[in-house]
Coordinates of N, CA and C in Angstrom, one line a residue:
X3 N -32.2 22.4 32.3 CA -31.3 22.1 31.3 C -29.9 22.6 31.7
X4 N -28.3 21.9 31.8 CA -27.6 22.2 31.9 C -26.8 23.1 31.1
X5 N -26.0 24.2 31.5 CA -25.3 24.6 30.6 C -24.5 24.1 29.4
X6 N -23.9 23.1 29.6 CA -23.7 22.3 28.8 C -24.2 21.9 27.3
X7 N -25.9 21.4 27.9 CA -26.5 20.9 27.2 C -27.1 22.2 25.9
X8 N -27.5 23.2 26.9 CA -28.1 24.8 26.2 C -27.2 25.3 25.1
X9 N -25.7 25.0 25.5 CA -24.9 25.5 24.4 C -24.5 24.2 23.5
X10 N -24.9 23.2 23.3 CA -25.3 22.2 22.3 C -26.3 22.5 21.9
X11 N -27.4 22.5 22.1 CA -28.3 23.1 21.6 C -28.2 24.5 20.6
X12 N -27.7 24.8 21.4 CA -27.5 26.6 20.7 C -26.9 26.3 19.6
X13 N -26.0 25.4 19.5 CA -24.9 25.3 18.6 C -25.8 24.8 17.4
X14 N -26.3 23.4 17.8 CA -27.0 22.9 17.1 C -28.2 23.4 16.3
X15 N -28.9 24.5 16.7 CA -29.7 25.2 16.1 C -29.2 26.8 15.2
X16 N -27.8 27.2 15.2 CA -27.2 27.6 14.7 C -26.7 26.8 13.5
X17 N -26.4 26.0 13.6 CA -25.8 25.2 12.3 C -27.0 24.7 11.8
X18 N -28.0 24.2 11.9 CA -29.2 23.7 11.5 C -29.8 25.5 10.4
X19 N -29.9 26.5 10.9 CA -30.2 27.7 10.4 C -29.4 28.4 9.4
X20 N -28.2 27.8 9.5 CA -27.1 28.1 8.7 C -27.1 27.3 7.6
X21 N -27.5 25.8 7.9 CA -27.2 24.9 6.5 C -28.9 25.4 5.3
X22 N -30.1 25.8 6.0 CA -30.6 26.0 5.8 C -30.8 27.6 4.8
X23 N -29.7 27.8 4.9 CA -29.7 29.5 4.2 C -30.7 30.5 4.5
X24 N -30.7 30.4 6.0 CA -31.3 31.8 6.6 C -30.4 32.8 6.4
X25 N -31.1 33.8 6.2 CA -30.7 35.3 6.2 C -29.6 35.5 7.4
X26 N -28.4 36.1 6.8 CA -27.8 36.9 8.3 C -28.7 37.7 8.6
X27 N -28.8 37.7 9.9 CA -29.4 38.9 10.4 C -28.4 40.2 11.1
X28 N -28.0 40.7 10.2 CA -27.3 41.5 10.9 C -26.7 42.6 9.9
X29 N -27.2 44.3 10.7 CA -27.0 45.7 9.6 C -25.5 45.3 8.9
X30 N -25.5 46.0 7.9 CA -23.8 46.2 7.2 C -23.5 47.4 7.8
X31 N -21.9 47.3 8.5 CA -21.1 48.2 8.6 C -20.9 49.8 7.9
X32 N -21.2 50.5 8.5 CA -20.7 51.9 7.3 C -19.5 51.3 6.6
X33 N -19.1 52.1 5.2 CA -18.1 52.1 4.4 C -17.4 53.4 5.1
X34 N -15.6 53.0 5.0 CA -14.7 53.6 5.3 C -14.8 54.9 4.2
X35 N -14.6 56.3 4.6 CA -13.9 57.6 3.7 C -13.0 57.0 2.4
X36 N -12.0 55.9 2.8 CA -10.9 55.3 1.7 C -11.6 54.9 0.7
X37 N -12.7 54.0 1.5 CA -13.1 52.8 0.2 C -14.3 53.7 -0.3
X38 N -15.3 54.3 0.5 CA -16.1 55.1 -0.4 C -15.7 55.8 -1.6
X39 N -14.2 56.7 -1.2 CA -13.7 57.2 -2.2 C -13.7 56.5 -3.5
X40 N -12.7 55.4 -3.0 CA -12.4 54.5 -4.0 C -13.0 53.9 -5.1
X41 N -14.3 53.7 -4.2 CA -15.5 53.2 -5.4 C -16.6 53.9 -5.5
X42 N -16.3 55.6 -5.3 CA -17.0 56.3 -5.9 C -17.4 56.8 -7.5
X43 N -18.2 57.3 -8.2 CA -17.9 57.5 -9.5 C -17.8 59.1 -9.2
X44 N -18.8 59.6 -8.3 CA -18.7 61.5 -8.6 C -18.9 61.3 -6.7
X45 N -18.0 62.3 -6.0 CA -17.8 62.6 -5.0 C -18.5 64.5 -5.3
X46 N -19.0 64.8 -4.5 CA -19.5 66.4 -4.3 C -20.1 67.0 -3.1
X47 N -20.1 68.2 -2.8 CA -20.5 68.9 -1.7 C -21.6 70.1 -2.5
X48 N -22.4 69.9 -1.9 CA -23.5 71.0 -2.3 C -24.9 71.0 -0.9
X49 N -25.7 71.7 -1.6 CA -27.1 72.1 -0.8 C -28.1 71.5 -1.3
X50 N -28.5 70.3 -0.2 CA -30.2 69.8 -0.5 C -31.1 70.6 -1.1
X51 N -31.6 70.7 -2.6 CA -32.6 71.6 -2.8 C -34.4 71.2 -2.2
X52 N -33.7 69.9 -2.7 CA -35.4 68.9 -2.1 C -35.6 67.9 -2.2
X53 N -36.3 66.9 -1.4 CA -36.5 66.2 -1.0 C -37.7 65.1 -1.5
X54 N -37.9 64.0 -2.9 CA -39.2 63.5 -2.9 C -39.4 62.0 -2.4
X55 N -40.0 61.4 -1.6 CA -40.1 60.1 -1.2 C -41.6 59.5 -1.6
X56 N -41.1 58.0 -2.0 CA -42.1 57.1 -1.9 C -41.8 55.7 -1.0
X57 N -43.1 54.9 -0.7 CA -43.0 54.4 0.3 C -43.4 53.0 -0.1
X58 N -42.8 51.8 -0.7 CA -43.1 50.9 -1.4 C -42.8 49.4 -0.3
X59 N -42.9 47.7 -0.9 CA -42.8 47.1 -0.2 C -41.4 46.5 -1.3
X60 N -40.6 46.5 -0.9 CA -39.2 46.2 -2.0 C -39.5 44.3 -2.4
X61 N -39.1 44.9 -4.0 CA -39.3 43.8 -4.6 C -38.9 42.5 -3.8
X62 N -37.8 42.3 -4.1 CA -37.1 41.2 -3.2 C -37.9 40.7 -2.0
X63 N -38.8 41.0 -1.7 CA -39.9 40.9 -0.7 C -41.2 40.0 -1.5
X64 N -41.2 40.9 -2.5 CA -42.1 40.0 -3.1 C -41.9 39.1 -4.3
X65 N -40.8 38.6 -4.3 CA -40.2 37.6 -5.3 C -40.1 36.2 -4.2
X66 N -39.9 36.4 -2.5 CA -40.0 35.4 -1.9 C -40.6 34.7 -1.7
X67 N -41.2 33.2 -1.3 CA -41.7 32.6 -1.6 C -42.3 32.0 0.0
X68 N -41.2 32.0 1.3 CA -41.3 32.2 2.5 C -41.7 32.9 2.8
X69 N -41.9 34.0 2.5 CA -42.7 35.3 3.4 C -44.0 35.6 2.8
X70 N -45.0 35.4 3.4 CA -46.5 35.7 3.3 C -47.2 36.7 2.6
X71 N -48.4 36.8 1.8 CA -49.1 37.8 1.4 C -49.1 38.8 2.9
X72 N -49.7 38.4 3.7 CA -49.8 39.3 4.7 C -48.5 39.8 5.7
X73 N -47.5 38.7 5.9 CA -46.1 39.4 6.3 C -45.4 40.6 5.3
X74 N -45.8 40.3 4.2 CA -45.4 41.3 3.3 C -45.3 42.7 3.3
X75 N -46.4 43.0 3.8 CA -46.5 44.8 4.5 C -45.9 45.2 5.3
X76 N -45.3 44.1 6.5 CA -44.4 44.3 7.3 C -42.6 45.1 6.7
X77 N -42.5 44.5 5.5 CA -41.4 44.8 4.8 C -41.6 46.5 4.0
X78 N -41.1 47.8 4.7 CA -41.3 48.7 3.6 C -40.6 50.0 3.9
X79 N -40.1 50.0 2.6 CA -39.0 50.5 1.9 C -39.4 52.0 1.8
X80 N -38.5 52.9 2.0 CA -39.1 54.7 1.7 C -37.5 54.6 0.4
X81 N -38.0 55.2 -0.6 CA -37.4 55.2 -1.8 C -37.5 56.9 -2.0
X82 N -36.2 57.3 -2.4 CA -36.2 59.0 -2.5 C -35.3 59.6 -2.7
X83 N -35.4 60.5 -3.7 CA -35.0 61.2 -4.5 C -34.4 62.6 -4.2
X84 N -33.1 62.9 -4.1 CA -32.9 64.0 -3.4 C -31.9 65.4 -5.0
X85 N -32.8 66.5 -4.8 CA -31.8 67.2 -5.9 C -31.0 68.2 -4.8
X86 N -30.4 68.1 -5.7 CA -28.6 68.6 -5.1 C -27.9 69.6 -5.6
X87 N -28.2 70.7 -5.4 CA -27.2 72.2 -6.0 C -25.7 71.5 -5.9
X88 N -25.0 71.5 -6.7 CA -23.6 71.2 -6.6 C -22.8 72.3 -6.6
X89 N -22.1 72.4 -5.4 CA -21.3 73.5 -5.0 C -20.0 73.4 -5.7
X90 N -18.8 72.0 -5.1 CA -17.6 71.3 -5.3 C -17.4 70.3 -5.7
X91 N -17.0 69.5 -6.4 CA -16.7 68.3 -7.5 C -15.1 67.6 -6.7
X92 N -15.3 66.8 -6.0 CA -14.1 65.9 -5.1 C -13.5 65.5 -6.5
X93 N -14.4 64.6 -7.0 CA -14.0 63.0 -7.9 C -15.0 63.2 -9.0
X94 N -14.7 63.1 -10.5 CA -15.7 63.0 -11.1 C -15.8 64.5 -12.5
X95 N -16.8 64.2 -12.9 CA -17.1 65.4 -14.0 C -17.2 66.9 -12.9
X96 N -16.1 67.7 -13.7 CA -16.2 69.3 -13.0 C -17.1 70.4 -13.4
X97 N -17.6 69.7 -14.4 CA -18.6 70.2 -15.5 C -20.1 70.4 -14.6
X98 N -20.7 69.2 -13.7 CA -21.7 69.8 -12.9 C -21.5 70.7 -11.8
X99 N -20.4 71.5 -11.3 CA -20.2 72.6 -10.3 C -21.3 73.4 -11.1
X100 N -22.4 74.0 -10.1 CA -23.3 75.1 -10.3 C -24.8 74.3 -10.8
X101 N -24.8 73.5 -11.6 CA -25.8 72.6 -12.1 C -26.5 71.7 -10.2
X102 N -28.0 71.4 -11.2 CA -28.3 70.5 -9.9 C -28.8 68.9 -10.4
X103 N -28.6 67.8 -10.0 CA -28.4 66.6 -10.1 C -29.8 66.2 -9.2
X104 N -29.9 64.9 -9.5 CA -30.5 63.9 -8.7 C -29.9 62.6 -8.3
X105 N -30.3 62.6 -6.8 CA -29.4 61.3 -6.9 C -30.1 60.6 -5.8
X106 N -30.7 59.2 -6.0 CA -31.7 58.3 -5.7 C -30.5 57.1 -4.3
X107 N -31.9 56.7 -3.4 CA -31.2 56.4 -2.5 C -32.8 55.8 -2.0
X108 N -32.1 54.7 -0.5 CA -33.3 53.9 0.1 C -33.0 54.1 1.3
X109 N -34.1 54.1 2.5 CA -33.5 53.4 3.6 C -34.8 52.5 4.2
X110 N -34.4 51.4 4.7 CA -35.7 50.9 5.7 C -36.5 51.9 6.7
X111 N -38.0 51.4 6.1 CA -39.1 52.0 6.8 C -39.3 51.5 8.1
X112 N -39.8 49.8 7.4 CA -40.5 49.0 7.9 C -40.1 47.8 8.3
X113 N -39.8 46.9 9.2 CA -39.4 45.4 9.1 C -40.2 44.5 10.2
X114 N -40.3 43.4 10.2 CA -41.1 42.9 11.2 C -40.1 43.0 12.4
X115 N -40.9 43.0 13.8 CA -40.2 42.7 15.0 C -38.8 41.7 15.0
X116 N -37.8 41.7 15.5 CA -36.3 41.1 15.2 C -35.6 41.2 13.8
X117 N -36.1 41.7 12.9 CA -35.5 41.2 11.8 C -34.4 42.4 12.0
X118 N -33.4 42.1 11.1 CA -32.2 43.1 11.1 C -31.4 42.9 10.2
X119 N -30.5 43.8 9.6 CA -30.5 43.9 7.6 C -30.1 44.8 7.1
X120 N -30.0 44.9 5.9 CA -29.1 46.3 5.6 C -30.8 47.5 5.9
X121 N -30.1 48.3 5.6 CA -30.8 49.5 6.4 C -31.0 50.5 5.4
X122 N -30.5 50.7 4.2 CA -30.8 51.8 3.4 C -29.3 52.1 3.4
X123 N -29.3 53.4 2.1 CA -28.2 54.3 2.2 C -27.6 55.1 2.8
X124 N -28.9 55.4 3.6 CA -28.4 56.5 4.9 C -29.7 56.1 6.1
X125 N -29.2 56.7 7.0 CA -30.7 56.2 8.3 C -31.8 57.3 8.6
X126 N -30.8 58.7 8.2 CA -31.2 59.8 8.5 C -31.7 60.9 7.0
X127 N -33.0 61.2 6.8 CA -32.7 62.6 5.7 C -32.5 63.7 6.2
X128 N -31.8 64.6 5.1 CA -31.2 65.8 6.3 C -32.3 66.7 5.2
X129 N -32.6 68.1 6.1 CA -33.5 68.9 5.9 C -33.3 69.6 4.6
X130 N -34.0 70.2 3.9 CA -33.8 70.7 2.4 C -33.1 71.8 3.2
X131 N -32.5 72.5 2.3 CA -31.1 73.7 2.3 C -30.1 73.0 3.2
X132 N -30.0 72.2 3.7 CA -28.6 71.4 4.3 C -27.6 71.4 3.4
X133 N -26.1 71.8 3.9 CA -25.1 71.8 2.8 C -24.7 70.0 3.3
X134 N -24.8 69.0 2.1 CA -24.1 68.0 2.3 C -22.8 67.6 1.8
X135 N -22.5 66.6 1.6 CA -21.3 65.8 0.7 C -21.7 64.7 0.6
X136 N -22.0 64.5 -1.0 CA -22.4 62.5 -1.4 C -21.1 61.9 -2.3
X137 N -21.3 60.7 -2.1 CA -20.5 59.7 -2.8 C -21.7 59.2 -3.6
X138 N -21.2 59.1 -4.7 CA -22.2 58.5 -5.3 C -21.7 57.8 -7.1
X139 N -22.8 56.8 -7.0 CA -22.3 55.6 -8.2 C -22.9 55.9 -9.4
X140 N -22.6 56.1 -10.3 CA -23.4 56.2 -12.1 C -24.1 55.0 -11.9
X141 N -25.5 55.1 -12.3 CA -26.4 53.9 -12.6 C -26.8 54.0 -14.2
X142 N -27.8 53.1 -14.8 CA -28.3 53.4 -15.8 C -29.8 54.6 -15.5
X143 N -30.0 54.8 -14.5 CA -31.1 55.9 -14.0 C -30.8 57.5 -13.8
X144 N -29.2 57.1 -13.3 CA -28.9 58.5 -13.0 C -27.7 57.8 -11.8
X145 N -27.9 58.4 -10.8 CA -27.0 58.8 -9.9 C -27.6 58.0 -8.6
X146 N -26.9 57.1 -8.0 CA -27.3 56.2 -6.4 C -26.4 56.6 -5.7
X147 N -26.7 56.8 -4.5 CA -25.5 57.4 -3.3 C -25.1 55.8 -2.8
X148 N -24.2 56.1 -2.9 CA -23.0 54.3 -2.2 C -24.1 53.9 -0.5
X149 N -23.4 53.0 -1.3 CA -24.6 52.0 0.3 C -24.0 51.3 1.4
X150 N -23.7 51.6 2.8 CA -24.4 52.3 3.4 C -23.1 53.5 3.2
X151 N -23.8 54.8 4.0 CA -23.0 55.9 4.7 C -22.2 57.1 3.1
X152 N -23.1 57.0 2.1 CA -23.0 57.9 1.5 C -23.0 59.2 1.4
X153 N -24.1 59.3 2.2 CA -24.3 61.1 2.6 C -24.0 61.5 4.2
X154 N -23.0 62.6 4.2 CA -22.9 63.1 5.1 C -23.2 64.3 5.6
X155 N -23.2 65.3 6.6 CA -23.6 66.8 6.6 C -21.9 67.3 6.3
X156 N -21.9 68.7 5.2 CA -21.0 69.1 5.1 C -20.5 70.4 6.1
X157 N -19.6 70.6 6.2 CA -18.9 71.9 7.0 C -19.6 73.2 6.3

């Protein structure tokens, strides 16, 4: 096949995948310091008290219709819950300095071979007594750290 021809093709099966509303395959970018800020509700720095995880196959997985009973397991999600001594109050109520919070967050476990996609809110958990810094959103639950690159290690 000529080069030519391979990048017609290529082309051609790109736009064929595209009219079809495949998935991008591709992670999202961290959020900038600015825009985290920006659309933070409570910014704070404190110490991981602890750590609880569960290990689910995310809904959205199984609401699809294309992906199989048995691809299905391939898809899975660790969902987890981190409490948080609050040390300093960036943004937000000054009223939790000293209090400890919860604040709920995901990242991918599991995905089948090539697939590629958002990733969770963080990639990494950091060890209980870690001093962090989260950004994080008011939900109707409580508290979600911004997605992706909400939690960082603090100084």
């Amino acid at each position: 096949m000529t080069t030519t021809r391979r990048t017609a093709m290529a082309l051609l099966l790109t736009g064929a995948m595209a009219a079809v509303g495949l998935p991008a395959l591709a992670a999202i970018p961290d959020m900038s310091p600015a825009t985290l800020t920006a659309e933070a509700d409570l910014i704070l720095t404190g110490r991981l008290v602890a750590v609880t995880t569960t290990r689910k196959v995310p809904e959205w997985v199984k609401r699809r219709d294309d992906i199989s009973f048995f691809e299905r397991g391939a898809f899975v999600d660790e969902v987890f819950t981190l409490a948080i001594e609050v040390g300093t109050v960036e943004k937000g109520s000054r009223g939790l300095a000293g209090k400890t919070i919860a604040a709920h967050g995901w990242r991918a476990h599991g995905r089948p071979p090539g697939w590629a996609g958002p990733g969770g809110t963080i990639r990494d958990l950091p060890a209980e007594g870690t001093r962090i810094k989260v950004w994080l959103r008011r939900e109707q639950d409580g508290w979600d750290l911004m997605s992706p690159s909400g939690l960082v290690p603090a100084p």
